[in-house]
Short mmCIF file of C-alpha atoms and ligand atoms in Angstrom, two decimals:
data_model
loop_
_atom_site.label_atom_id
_atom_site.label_comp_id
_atom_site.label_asym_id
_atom_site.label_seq_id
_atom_site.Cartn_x
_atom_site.Cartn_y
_atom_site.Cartn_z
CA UNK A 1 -5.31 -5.87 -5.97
CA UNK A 2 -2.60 -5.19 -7.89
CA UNK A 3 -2.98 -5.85 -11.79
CA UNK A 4 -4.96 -4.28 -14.54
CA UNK A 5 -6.82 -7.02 -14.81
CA UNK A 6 -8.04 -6.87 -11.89
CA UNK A 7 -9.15 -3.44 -11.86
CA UNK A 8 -10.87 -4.07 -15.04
CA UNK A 9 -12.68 -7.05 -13.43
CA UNK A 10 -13.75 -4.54 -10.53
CA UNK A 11 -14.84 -1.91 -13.42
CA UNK A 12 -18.11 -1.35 -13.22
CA UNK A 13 -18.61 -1.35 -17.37
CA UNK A 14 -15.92 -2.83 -19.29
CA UNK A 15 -17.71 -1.57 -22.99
CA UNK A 16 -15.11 0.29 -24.59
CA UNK A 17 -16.29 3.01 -26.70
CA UNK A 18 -15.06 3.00 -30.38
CA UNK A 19 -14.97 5.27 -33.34
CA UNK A 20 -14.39 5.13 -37.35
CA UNK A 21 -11.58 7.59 -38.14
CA UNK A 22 -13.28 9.23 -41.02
CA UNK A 23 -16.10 10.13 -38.47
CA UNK A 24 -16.25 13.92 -37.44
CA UNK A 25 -14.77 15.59 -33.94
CA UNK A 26 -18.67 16.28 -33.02
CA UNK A 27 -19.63 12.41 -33.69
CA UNK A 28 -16.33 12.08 -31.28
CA UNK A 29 -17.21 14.88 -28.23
CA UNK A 30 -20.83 13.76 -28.52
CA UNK A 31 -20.28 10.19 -27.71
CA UNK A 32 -17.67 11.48 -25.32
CA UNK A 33 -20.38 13.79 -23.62
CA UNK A 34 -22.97 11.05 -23.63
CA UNK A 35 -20.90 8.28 -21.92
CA UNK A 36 -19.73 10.57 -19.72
CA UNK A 37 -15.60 9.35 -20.55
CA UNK A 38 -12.70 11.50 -21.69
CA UNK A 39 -11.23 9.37 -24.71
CA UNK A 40 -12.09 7.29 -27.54
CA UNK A 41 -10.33 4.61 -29.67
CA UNK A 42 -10.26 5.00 -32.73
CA UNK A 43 -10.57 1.51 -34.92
CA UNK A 44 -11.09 0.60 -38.39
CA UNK A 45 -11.64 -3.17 -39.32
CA UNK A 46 -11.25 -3.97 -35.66
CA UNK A 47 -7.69 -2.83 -36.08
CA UNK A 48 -6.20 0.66 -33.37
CA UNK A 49 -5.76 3.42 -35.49
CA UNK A 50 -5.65 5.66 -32.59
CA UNK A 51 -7.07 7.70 -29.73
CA UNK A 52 -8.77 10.64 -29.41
CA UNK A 53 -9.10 12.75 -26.14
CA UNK A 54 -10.67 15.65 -24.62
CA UNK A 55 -7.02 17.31 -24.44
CA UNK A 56 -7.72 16.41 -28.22
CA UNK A 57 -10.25 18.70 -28.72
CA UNK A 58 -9.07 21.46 -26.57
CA UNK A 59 -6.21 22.19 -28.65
CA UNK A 60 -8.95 21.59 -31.69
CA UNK A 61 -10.98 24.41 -30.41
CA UNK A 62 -8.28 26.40 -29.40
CA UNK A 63 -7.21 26.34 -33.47
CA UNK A 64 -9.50 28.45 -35.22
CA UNK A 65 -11.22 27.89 -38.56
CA UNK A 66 -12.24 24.66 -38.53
CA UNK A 67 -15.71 23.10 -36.80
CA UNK A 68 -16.27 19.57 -35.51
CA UNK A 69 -18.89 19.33 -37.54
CA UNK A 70 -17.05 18.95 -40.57
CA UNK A 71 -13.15 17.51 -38.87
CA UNK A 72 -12.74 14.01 -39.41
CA UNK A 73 -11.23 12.56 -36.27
CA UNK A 74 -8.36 11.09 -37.69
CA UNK A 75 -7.18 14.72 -38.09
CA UNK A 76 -6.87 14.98 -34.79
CA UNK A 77 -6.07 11.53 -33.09
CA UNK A 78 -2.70 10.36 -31.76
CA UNK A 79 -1.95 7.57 -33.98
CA UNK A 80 0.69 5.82 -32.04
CA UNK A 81 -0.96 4.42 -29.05
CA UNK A 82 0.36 2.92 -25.91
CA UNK A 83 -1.33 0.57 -24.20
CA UNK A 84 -0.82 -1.54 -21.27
CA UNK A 85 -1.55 -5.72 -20.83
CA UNK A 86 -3.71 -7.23 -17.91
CA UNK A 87 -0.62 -8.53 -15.93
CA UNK A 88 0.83 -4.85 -15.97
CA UNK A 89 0.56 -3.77 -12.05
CA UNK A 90 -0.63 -0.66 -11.22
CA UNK A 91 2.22 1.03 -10.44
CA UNK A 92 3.60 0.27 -13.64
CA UNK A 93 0.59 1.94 -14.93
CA UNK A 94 1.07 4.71 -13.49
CA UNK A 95 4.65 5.08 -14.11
CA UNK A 96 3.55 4.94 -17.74
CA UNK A 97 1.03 7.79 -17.63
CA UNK A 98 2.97 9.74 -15.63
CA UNK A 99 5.77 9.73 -17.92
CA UNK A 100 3.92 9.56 -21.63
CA UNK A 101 1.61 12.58 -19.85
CA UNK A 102 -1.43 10.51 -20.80
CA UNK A 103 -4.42 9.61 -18.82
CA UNK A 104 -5.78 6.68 -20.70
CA UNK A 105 -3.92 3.74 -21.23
CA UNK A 106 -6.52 0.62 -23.33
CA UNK A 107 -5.36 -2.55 -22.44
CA UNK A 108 -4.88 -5.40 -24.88
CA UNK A 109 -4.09 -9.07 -24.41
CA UNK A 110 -2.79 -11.23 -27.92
CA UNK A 111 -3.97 -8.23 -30.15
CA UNK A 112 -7.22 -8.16 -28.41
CA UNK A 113 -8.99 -5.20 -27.22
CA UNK A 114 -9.95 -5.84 -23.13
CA UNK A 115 -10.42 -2.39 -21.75
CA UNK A 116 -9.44 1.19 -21.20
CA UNK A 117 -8.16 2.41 -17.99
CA UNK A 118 -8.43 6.02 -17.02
CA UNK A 119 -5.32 7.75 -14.31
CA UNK A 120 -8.70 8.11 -12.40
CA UNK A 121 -9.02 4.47 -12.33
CA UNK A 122 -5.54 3.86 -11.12
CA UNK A 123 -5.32 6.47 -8.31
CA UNK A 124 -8.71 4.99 -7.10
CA UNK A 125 -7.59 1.57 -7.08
CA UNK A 126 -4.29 2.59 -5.37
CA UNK A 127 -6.33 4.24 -2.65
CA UNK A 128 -8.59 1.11 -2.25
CA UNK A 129 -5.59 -0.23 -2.02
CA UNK A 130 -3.50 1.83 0.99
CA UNK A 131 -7.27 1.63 2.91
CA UNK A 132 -7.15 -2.14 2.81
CA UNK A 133 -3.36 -2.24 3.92
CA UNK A 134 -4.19 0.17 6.74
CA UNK A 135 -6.88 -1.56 8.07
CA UNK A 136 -4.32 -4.96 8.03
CA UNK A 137 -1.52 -2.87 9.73
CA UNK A 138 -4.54 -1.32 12.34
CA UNK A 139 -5.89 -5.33 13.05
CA UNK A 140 -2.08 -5.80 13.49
CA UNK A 141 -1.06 -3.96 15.79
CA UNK A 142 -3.97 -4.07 17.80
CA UNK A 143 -3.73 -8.35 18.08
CA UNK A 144 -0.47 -9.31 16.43
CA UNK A 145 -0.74 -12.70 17.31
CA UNK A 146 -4.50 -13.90 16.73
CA UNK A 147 -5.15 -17.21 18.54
CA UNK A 148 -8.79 -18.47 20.11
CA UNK A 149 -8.96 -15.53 22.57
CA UNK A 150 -7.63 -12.58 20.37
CA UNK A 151 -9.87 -9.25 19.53
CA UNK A 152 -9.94 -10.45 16.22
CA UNK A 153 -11.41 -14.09 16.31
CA UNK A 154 -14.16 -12.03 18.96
CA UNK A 155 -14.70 -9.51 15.90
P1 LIG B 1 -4.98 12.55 -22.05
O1 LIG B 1 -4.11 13.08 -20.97
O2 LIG B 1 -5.22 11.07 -21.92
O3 LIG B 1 -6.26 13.35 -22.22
O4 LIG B 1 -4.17 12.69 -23.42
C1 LIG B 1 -3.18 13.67 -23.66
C2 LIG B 1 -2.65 13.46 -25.09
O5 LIG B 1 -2.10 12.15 -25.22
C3 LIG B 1 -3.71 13.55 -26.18
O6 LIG B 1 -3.12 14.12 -27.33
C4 LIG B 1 -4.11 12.11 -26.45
O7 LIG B 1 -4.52 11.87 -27.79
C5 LIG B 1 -2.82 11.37 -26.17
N1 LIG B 1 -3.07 10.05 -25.56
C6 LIG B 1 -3.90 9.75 -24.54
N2 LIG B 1 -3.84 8.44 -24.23
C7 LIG B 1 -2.96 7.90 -25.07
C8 LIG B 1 -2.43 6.58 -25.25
N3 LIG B 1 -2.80 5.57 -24.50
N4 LIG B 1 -1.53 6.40 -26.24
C9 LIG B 1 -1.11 7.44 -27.01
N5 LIG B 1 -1.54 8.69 -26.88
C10 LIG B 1 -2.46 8.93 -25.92
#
């Protein structure tokens, strides 16, 4: 497994939570809280306006003098948004986060929204990933050459 879209396909819910950008910072962290996922896109007219993440609202609570309550979230977005495409691999993936120091990349296929992939997502996928390959290398060199008679073919 190797691509994002495969990781999306072994996502358990592939519902992408959206927001309006004229909704508040508490509409934001609420739906946040309640989905139990660190960052929201935020669309108007099914178009990415941005993305807004708990990092977000660190730094927003870390400001004083304003409350969620009455911040609309496009105060407080990033507007440019990167994103990633299903045939990205999942190193490439992670190269990106690594280097943009972002932990959610959404991924979009001819200007369509598919998903969001968190850096959790991607280092759990890369560990599924190393098991499988270890358990290969293991069945190799315990049998390299499985015929009729091997360990293998007896399970
Ligand atoms: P994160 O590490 O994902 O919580 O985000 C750190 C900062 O990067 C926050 O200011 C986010 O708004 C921003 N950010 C997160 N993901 C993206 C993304 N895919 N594209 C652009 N900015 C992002």
């Amino acid at each position: 497994m190797n691509s994002i879209k495969e990781l999306l396909d072994a996502k358990e819910s592939d519902t992408v939570q959206t927001i309006e950008p004229q909704e508040t910072v508490l509409t934001a962290v609420t739906r946040m809280m309640e989905n139990n996922i660190g960052a929201i896109l935020v669309v108007q007219d099914k178009v990415i306006k941005g993305i807004l993440t708990e990092r977000d609202y660190l730094r927003f609570v870390s400001e004083r003098g304003r409350t969620a309550r009455e911040t609309p979230v496009n105060d407080l977005m990033t507007q440019r948004v990167v994103y990633v495409t299903p045939d990205t691999s999942m190193d490439e993936a992670m190269g990106i986060m690594t280097k943009q120091r972002v932990r959610h990349l959404p991924v979009m296929y001819e200007g369509r929204l598919m998903g969001i992939v968190s850096i959790g997502d991607v280092v759990k996928q890369i560990g599924r990933n190393q098991e499988t390959k270890i358990r290969f290398l293991e069945d190799y060199i315990a049998d390299p050459y499985p015929g009729p008679n091997s360990n293998q073919a007896k399970g």
